[in-house]
Each structure stands twice: as C-alpha cells, then as structure tokens.
Coordinates of C-alpha atoms in Angstrom, one line a residue:
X2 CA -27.2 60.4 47.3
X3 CA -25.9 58.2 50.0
X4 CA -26.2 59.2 54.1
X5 CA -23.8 62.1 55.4
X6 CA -23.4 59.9 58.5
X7 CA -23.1 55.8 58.9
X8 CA -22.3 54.2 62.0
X9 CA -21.5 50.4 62.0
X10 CA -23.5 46.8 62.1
X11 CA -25.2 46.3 64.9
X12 CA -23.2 43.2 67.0
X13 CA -24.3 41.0 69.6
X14 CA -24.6 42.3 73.2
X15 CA -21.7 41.4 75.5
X16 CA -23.1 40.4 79.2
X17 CA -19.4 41.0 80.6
X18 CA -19.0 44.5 81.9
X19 CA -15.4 45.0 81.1
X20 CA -15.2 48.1 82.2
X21 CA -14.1 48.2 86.3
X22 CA -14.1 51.4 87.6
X23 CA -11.2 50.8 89.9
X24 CA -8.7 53.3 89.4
X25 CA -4.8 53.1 90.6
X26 CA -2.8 56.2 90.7
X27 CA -1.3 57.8 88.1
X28 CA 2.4 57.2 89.3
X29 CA 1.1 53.1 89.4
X30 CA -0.6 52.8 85.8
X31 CA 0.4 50.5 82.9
X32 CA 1.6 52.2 80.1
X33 CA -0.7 51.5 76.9
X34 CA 1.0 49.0 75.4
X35 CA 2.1 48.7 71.7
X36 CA -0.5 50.3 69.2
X37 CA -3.5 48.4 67.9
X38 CA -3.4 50.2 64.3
X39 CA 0.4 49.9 64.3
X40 CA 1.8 49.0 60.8
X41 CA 3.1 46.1 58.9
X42 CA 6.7 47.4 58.9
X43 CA 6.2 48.6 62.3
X44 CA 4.7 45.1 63.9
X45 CA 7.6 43.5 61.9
X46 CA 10.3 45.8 63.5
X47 CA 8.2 45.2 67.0
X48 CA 8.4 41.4 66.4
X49 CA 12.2 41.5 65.5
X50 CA 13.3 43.9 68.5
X51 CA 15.4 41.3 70.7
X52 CA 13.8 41.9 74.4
X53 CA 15.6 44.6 76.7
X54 CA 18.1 43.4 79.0
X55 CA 18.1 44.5 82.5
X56 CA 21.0 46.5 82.1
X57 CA 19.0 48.5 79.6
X58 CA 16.6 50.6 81.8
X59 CA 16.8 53.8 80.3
X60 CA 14.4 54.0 77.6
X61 CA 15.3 56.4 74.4
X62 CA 13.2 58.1 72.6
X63 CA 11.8 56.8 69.5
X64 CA 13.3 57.2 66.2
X65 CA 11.7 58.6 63.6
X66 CA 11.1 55.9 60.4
X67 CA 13.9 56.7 58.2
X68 CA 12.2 57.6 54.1
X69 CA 13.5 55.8 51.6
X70 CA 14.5 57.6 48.6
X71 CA 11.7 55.7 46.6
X72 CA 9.1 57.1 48.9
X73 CA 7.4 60.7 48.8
X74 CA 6.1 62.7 51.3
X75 CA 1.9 63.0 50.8
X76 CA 0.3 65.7 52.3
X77 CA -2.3 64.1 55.4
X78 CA -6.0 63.9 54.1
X79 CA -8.7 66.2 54.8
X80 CA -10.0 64.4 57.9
X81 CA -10.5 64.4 61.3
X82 CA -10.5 61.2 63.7
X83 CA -11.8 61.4 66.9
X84 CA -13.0 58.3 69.6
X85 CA -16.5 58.0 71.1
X86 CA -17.3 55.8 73.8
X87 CA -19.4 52.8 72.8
X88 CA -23.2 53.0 73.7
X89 CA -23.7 49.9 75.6
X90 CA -20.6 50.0 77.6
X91 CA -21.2 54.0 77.9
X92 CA -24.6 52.9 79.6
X93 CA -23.1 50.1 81.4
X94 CA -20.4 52.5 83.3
X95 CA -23.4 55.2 83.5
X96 CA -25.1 52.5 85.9
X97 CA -22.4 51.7 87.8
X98 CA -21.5 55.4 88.8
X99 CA -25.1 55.7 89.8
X100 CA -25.3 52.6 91.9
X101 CA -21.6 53.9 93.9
X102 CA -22.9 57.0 94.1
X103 CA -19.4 58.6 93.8
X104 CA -17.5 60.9 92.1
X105 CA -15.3 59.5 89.4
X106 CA -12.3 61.3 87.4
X107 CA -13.1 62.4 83.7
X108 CA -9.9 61.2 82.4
X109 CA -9.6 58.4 83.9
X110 CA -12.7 57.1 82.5
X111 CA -11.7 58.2 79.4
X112 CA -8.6 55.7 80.2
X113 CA -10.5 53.0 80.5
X114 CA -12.9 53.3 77.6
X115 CA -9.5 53.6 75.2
X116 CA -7.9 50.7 77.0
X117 CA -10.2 48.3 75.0
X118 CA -10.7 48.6 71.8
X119 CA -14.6 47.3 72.8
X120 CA -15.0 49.9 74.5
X121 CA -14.8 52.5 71.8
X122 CA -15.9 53.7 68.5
X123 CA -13.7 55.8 65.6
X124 CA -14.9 58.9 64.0
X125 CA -13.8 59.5 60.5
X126 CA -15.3 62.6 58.8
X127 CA -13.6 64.6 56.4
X128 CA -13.0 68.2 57.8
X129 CA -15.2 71.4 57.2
X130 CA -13.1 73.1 54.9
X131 CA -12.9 70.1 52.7
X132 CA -14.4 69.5 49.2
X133 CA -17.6 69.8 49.6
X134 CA -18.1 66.9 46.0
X135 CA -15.5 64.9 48.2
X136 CA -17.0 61.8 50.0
X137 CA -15.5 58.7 52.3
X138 CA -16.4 55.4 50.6
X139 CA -17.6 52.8 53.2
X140 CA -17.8 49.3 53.0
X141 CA -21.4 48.2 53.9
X142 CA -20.8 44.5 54.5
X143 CA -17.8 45.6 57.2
X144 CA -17.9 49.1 57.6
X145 CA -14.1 49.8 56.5
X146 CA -13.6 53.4 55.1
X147 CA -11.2 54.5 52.2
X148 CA -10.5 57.4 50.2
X149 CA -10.6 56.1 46.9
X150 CA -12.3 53.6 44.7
X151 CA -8.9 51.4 43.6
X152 CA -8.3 51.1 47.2
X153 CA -11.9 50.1 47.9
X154 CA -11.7 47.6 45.5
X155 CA -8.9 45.9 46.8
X156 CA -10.5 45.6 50.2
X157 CA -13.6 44.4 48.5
X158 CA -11.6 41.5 46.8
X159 CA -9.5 40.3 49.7
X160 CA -11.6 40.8 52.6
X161 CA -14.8 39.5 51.0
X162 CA -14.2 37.1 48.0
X163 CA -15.6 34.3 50.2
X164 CA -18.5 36.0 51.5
X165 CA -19.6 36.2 47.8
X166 CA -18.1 33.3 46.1
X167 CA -18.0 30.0 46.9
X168 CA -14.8 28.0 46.9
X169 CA -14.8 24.7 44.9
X170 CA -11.3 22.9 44.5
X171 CA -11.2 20.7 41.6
X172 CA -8.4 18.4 40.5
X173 CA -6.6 19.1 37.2
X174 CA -3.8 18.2 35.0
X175 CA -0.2 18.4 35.9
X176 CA 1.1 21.6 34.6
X177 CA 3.3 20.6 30.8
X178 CA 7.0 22.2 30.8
X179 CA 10.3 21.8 31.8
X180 CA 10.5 23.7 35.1
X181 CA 13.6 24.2 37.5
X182 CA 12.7 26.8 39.5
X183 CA 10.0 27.8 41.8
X184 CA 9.0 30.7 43.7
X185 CA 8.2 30.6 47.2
X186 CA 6.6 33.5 49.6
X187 CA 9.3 33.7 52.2
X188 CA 6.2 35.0 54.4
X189 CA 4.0 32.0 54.1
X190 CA 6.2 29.3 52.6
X191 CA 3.2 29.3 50.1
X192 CA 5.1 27.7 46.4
X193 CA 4.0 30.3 43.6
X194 CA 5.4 28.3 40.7
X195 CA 8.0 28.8 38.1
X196 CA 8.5 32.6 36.9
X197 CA 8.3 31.3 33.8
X198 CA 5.0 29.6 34.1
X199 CA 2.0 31.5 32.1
X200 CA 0.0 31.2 35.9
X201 CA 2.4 32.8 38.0
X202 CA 1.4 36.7 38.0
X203 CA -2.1 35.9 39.0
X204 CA -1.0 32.9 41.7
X205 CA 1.4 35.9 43.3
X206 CA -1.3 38.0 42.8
X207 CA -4.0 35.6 44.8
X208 CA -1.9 35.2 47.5
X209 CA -0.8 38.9 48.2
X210 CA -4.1 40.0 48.0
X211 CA -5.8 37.3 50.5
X212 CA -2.8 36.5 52.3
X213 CA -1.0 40.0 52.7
X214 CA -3.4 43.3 51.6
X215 CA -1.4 45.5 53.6
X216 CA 1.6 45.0 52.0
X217 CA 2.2 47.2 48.5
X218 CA 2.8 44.6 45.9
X219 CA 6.1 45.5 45.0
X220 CA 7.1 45.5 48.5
X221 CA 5.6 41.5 49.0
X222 CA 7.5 40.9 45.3
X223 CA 10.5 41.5 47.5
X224 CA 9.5 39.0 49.7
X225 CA 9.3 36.1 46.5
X226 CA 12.5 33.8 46.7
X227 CA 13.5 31.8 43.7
X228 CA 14.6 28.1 44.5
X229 CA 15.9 25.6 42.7
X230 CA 14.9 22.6 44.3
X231 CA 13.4 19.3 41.8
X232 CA 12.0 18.2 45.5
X233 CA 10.2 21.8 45.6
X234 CA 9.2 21.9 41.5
X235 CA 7.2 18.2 41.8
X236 CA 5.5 19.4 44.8
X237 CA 4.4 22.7 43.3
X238 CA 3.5 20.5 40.0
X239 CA 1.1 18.0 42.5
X240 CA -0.6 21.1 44.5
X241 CA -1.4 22.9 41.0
X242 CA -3.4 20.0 40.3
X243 CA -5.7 21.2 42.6
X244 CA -7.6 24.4 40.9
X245 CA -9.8 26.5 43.1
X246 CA -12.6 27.7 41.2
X247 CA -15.1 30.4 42.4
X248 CA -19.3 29.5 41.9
X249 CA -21.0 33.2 42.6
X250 CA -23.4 32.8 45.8
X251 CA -26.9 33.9 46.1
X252 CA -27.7 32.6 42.8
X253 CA -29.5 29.4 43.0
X254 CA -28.7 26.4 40.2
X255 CA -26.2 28.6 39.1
X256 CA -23.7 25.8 37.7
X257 CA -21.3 28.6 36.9
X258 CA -17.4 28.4 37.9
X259 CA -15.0 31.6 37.4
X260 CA -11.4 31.3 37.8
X261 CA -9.8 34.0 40.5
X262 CA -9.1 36.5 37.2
X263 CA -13.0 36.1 36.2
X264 CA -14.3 36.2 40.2
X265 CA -12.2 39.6 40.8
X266 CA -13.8 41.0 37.3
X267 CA -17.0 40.0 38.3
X268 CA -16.6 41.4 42.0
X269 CA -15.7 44.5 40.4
X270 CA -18.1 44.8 37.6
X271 CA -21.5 43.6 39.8
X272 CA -20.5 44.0 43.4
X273 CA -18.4 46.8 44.4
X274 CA -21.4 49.6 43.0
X275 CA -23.4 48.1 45.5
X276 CA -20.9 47.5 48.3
X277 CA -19.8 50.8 48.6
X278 CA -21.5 53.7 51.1
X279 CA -20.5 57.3 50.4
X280 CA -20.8 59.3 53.1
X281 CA -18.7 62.7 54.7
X282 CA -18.7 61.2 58.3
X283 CA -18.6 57.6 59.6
X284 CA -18.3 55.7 62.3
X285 CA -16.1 52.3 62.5
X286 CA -15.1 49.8 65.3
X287 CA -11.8 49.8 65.9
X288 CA -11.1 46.1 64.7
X289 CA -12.3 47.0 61.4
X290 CA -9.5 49.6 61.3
X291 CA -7.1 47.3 62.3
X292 CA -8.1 44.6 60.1
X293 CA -7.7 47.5 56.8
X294 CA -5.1 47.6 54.3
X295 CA -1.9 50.3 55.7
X296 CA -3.4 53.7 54.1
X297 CA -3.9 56.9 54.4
X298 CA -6.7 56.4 56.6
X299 CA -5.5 53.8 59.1
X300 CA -2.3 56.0 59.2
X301 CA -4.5 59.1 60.4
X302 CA -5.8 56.9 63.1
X303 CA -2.9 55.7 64.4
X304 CA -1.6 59.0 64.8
X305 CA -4.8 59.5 66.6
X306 CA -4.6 56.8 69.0
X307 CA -1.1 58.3 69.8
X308 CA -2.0 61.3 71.1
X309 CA -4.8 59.8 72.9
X310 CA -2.9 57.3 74.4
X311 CA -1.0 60.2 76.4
X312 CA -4.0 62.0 76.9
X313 CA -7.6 61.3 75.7
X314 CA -9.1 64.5 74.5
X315 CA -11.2 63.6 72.4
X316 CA -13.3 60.9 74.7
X317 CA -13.3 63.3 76.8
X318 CA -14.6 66.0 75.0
X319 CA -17.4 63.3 74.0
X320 CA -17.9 61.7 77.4
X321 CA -19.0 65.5 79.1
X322 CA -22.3 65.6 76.9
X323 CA -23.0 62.0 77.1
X324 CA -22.7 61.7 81.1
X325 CA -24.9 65.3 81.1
X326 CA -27.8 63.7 78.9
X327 CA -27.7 60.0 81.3
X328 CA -28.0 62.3 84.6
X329 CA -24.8 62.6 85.6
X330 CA -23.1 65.6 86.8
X331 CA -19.6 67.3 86.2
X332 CA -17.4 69.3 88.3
X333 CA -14.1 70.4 88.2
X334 CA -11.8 70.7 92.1
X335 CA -9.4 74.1 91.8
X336 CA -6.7 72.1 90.1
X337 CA -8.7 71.7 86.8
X338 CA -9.5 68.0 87.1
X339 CA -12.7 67.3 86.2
X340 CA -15.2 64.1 87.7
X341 CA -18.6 62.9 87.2
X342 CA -21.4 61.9 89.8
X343 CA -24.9 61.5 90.1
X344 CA -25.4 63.5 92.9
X345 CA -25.4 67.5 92.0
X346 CA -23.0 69.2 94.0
X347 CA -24.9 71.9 96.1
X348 CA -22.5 74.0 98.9
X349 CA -24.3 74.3 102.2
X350 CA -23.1 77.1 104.8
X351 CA -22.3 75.2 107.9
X352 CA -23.4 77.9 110.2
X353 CA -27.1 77.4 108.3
X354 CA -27.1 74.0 109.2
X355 CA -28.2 71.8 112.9
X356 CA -25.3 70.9 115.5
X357 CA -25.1 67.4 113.8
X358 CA -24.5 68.3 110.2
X359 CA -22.3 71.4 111.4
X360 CA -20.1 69.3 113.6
X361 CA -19.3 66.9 110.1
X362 CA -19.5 69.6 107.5
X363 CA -17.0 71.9 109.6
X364 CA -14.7 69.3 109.9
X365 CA -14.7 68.4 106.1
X366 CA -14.3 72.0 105.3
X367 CA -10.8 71.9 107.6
X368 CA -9.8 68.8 106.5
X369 CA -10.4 68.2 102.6
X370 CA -10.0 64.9 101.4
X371 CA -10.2 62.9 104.4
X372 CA -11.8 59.4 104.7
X373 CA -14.5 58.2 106.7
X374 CA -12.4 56.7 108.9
X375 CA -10.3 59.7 109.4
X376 CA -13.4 61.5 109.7
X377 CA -14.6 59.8 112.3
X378 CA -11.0 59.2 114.2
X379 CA -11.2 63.2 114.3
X380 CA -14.3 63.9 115.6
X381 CA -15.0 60.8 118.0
X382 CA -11.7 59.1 118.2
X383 CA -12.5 56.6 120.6
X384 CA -15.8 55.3 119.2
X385 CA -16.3 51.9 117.8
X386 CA -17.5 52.5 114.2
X387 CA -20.5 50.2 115.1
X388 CA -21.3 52.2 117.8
X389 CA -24.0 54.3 118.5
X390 CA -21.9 56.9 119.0
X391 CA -20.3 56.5 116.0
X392 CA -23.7 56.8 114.1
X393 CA -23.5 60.3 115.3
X394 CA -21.6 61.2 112.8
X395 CA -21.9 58.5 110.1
X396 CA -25.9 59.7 109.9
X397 CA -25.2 62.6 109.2
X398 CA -22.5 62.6 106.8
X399 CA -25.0 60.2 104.9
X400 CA -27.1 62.9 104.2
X401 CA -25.1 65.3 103.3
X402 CA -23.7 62.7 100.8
X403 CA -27.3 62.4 99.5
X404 CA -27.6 66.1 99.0
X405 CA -24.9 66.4 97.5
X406 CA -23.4 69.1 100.0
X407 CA -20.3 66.2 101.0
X408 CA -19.2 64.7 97.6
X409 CA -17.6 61.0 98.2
X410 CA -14.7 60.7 95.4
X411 CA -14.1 57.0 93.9
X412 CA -11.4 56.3 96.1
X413 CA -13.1 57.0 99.4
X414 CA -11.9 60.5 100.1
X415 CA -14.5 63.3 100.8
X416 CA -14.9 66.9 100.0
X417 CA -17.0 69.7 100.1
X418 CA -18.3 71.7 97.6
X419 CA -17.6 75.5 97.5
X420 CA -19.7 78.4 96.8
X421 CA -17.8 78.4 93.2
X422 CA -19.1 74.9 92.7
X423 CA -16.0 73.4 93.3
X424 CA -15.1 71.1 96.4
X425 CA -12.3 72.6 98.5
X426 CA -10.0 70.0 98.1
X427 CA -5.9 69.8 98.5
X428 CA -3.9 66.5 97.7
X429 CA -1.2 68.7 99.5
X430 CA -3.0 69.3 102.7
X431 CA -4.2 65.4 102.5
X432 CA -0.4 64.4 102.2
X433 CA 0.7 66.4 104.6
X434 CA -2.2 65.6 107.4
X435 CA -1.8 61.9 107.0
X436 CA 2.5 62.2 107.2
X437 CA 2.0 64.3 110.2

C-alpha cells in the first residue's frame, strides 16, 4: 500500500529571493497575465488572436468554448486543488517581514506567492466523499498525477522514453516501393511517409506521442497533410534510412536494440509497475502540471488557478497557519482585511501611559493612518527631523512600535491597535486629511 500523501523531488535551492514585498495599489496592479495551465486549443486561439487595436479598449467578456457535437459533457472528478506557498520561499518572505518589522496585507502576499509559479505548490487530493478504493496515480520520476492507468502510460512513454532508453540511430536500407505521396505534420513539418507504407501508423504514432502528448490522436491526425511532391518522397526515402533504435539503460553489456513498438512494450510491461505512486493526496510543482498531457486533472487546475487569480483563497487560507507557526501575527483593521507582523498587536490606554508616549499615541488615535512624517509635521511642525526636538517624538513612537501598541503597515502608514484587537484605521479619514 503506497503513501496517502507524496510531495515532490526535492530541487536545488535558489539563492534569488524573488519574492519583493513591495506592494502597489490595487487600482495600479498588473492583471495576471494569460494562464500557465491554459490548453492546447486555448494557447493556439491565444497565439492566433491578431493584437487589439487602440480603437478597441473595451474588453468583452470571454466566450465560452463552443462543444462540438463529437464531444460529451464528463462530469468534473472527485478532487479538490488547492495552492500552498513553497517552503523555502515561504521562509524567505517569513524573514523579510521580521527584519521590516511591519505589517503586511494577507492577500497581497498571497498575490505574490501566485505570481510565480516558483513560488508555489499544487494540491491534488481526491475529496472526502470519494471512493474510498479510488487512488491518484503519481509519477515518481516527475511527480505528474493522473487518474487512470492508460493515461499514465502515455505520460510514461512520452515524457520519459529517454530517461530509460538510450537512443542509437543506425543507417538502413532505402525503403522498396513505388511511393507518390507523403505525409507531413503540418505542426512540425516532420515527413511521416507514404500512407501506404507498412511504417507509417507507428512513425505518426512516435511523433504525436513525443512531439504532441496533449493533443488526442485523432485531433493531431487532422493535423497530417498528404503531399505529392517526388522532391518531398526522396527526401523522406533518405531520412528513413536513418532508424532510431532504443538499447534499455541501467543494464550493463546489454547489446540489446528494440525498435519504438518493442521499447513502448517493454516500458509498459517492466517500467510503468514501478513508476507509478498511488496515493489520495499529492503535491506537484506547478511546471509539472503544465508540462502534462490536457486532462481531466490539468483541467481542474486551471479552473483553479482561475479563481485564484481574482482572488487567492486558498493561499490564503494556507498562509494564516504557516505565518502563526514562523511567529508571525495576524490581524484584521474594521474593514475585514487581514495583515501579518511580527510584532503582537497589544492596545495601550493613552491616559495609562507618560507625557511622551501620550502626546504620540493620542495623536495616532485621532489621526489613523498617518506617516511619520505627518506625524511629526503635526505634533512639532517646525522641527528638523534630525533634531533633537524631533527625537521627542520619533523615540517614542519607536517604542511603541516595538511593543506593538503603534503597528507600522508596509507602506509607511501607522495605526493603533484597539481594545478589539483591531487598529483604528480609516482610508477615508486618511484621504480626506491629506486633500484637506
């Protein structure tokens, strides 16, 4: 009985932090950007879309994909996909919020962890309710995840055929016959050979499955043109000269050469037992899922990254125990919006506090979400802030950071925290102060 739970291969560690916590406001962020576990059709459709002219400013909304009468509707599988934040970078942004000192937005971490597909891991487990006999199959060279063993297989042959076989080209006979015809991929421009020629199902066959494994067969058939071109037939006849033969690794004086019929047989028969992981919960990089065959799975996903791309619930619901267990703290200001620090928030009554602190902390109180500068423009506006006079109130107001009676957000601004743990805090009364 195989693991409930498998996460992916260890990688090497990255010494870049990619994740800057410098935030812009909402009305001044980039939108997403096109999908990373977009689809073949879709890409294509992206790739064919003539740019938008400058006339054209007014997006509409976006069509559903039309069903062709060939296709059915499957119900969704029994899984839930959810994102977690990676554990290096997850430690990396810990530090940094500790080192500031600040208060960050929730969200807006979550943001950034989604904006980069490093910066994240997928959760596939299959849901409570489901079969309890039912289990994920996982790749354990790559970590790819599928719901059933033909599809496994294929993933097996085309993403790892060369990690198991070696490739030896030999040089062979011309093929015999009268040919003139020859198939060509219109994707690739890769020459498939005469329809008529006893080779050609399994040369279409090689190439669709290393060249194009998200593509259903008979949709890449569509894409096979028949030429006739003698030019095109003699230079099909001199490149099938050239015969790629498959000599199994791992096996040493082995002299043995397959053919790509034999090597998929052999993958299947000797390999694919062992490759495979079941397991009701795993846990995948996301350029695993983009490099997977269009499924079921990757389809779930993508619907996934959808929803997160407007708004990240998930990360977020998986940051708030993470930041608890590295020390950080969260809070949430009346409106609902929740942030992190690593200073506990703790409300202190100004009238139970010395002149100094009193002076800052009432001042805070009746102006929330004031700078330092405004801060100190308001309480000694004629001060130099190098001045001794200026330390005064800086001193103080360090402290209470400290404390964590004065919370400092990300941006600069400061607040106070309420008796109801929350900081008394109004974008309003800010906008309106700083107009006035």
């Amino acid at each position: 009985m195989e693991g409930e739970d498998s996460r992916p291969p260890d990688r090497p560690a990255d010494p870049e932090v990619l994740l800057e916590l410098n935030f812009v406001p909402t009305w001044a962020r980039r939108p997403p950007g096109v999908n990373p576990y977009v689809s073949v059709e879709e890409r294509r459709d992206i790739e064919r879309r003539p740019p938008r002219t400058s006339r054209s400013r007014r997006v509409a909304p976006p069509a559903e994909r039309p069903v062709r009468p060939t296709e059915t509707q499957q119900a969704p599988p029994p899984l839930q996909v959810s994102f977690i934040p990676e554990k290096e970078r997850l430690g990396r942004v810990v530090k940094k919020i500790h080192a500031t000192r600040k208060a960050y937005p929730l969200l807006q971490l979550a943001e950034l962890f989604l904006s980069n597909p490093e910066n994240y891991l997928v959760k596939i487990e299959l849901e409570p309710g489901a079969d309890p006999d039912r289990k994920l199959l996982q790749c354990r060279k790559c970590g790819a995840v599928y719901l059933d063993q033909l599809t496994f297989n294929s993933h097996v042959i085309a993403r790892h055929m060369e990690d198991l076989f070696e490739i030896v080209e030999e040089e062979g006979e011309v093929p015999e016959g009268t040919y003139t015809c020859v198939g060509r991929c219109r994707l690739s421009g890769v020459l498939l050979g005469p329809p008529n020629y006893h080779g050609f199902e399994d040369r279409v066959r090689e190439v669709h499955r290393s060249r194009f494994p998200d593509l259903p067969l008979e949709e890449y058939r569509r894409q096979i043109e028949i030429v006739r071109d003698p030019e095109l037939v003699e230079q099909w006849k001199q490149e099938s000269r050239r015969v790629r033969r498959y000599r199994p690794k791992n096996r040493e004086g082995s002299a043995e050469l397959l053919s790509r019929t034999e090597a998929e047989a052999r993958i299947l028969r000797e390999y694919a037992p062992h490759l495979v992981r079941e397991v009701r919960k795993a846990i995948v990089r996301p350029q695993i899922i983009q490099q997977m065959a269009d499924g079921p799975v990757k389809d779930l996903v993508r619907e996934v990254w959808r929803r997160e791309s407007r708004h990240p619930f998930t990360l977020v619901l998986a940051l708030r125990p993470a930041f608890r267990h590295m020390g950080l703290h969260i809070f949430s200001i009346r409106r609902g919006e929740a942030f992190a620090t690593p200073i506990k928030p703790e409300p202190l009554d100004p009238a139970e506090a010395v002149v100094s602190i009193r002076e800052v902390l009432q001042f805070l109180r009746d102006h929330p979400g004031c700078t330092r500068g405004e801060l100190l423009k308001g309480l000694r506006p004629q001060a130099d802030p190098s001045s001794p006079e200026a330390q005064e109130i800086l001193s103080p107001l360090r402290w209470l950071i400290d404390r964590g009676h004065v919370i400092e957000f990300f941006d600069g601004r400061l607040a106070v925290p309420t008796s109801g743990r929350q900081p008394s805090f109004s974008r309003r009364a800010t906008r309106q102060r700083r107009d006035g």
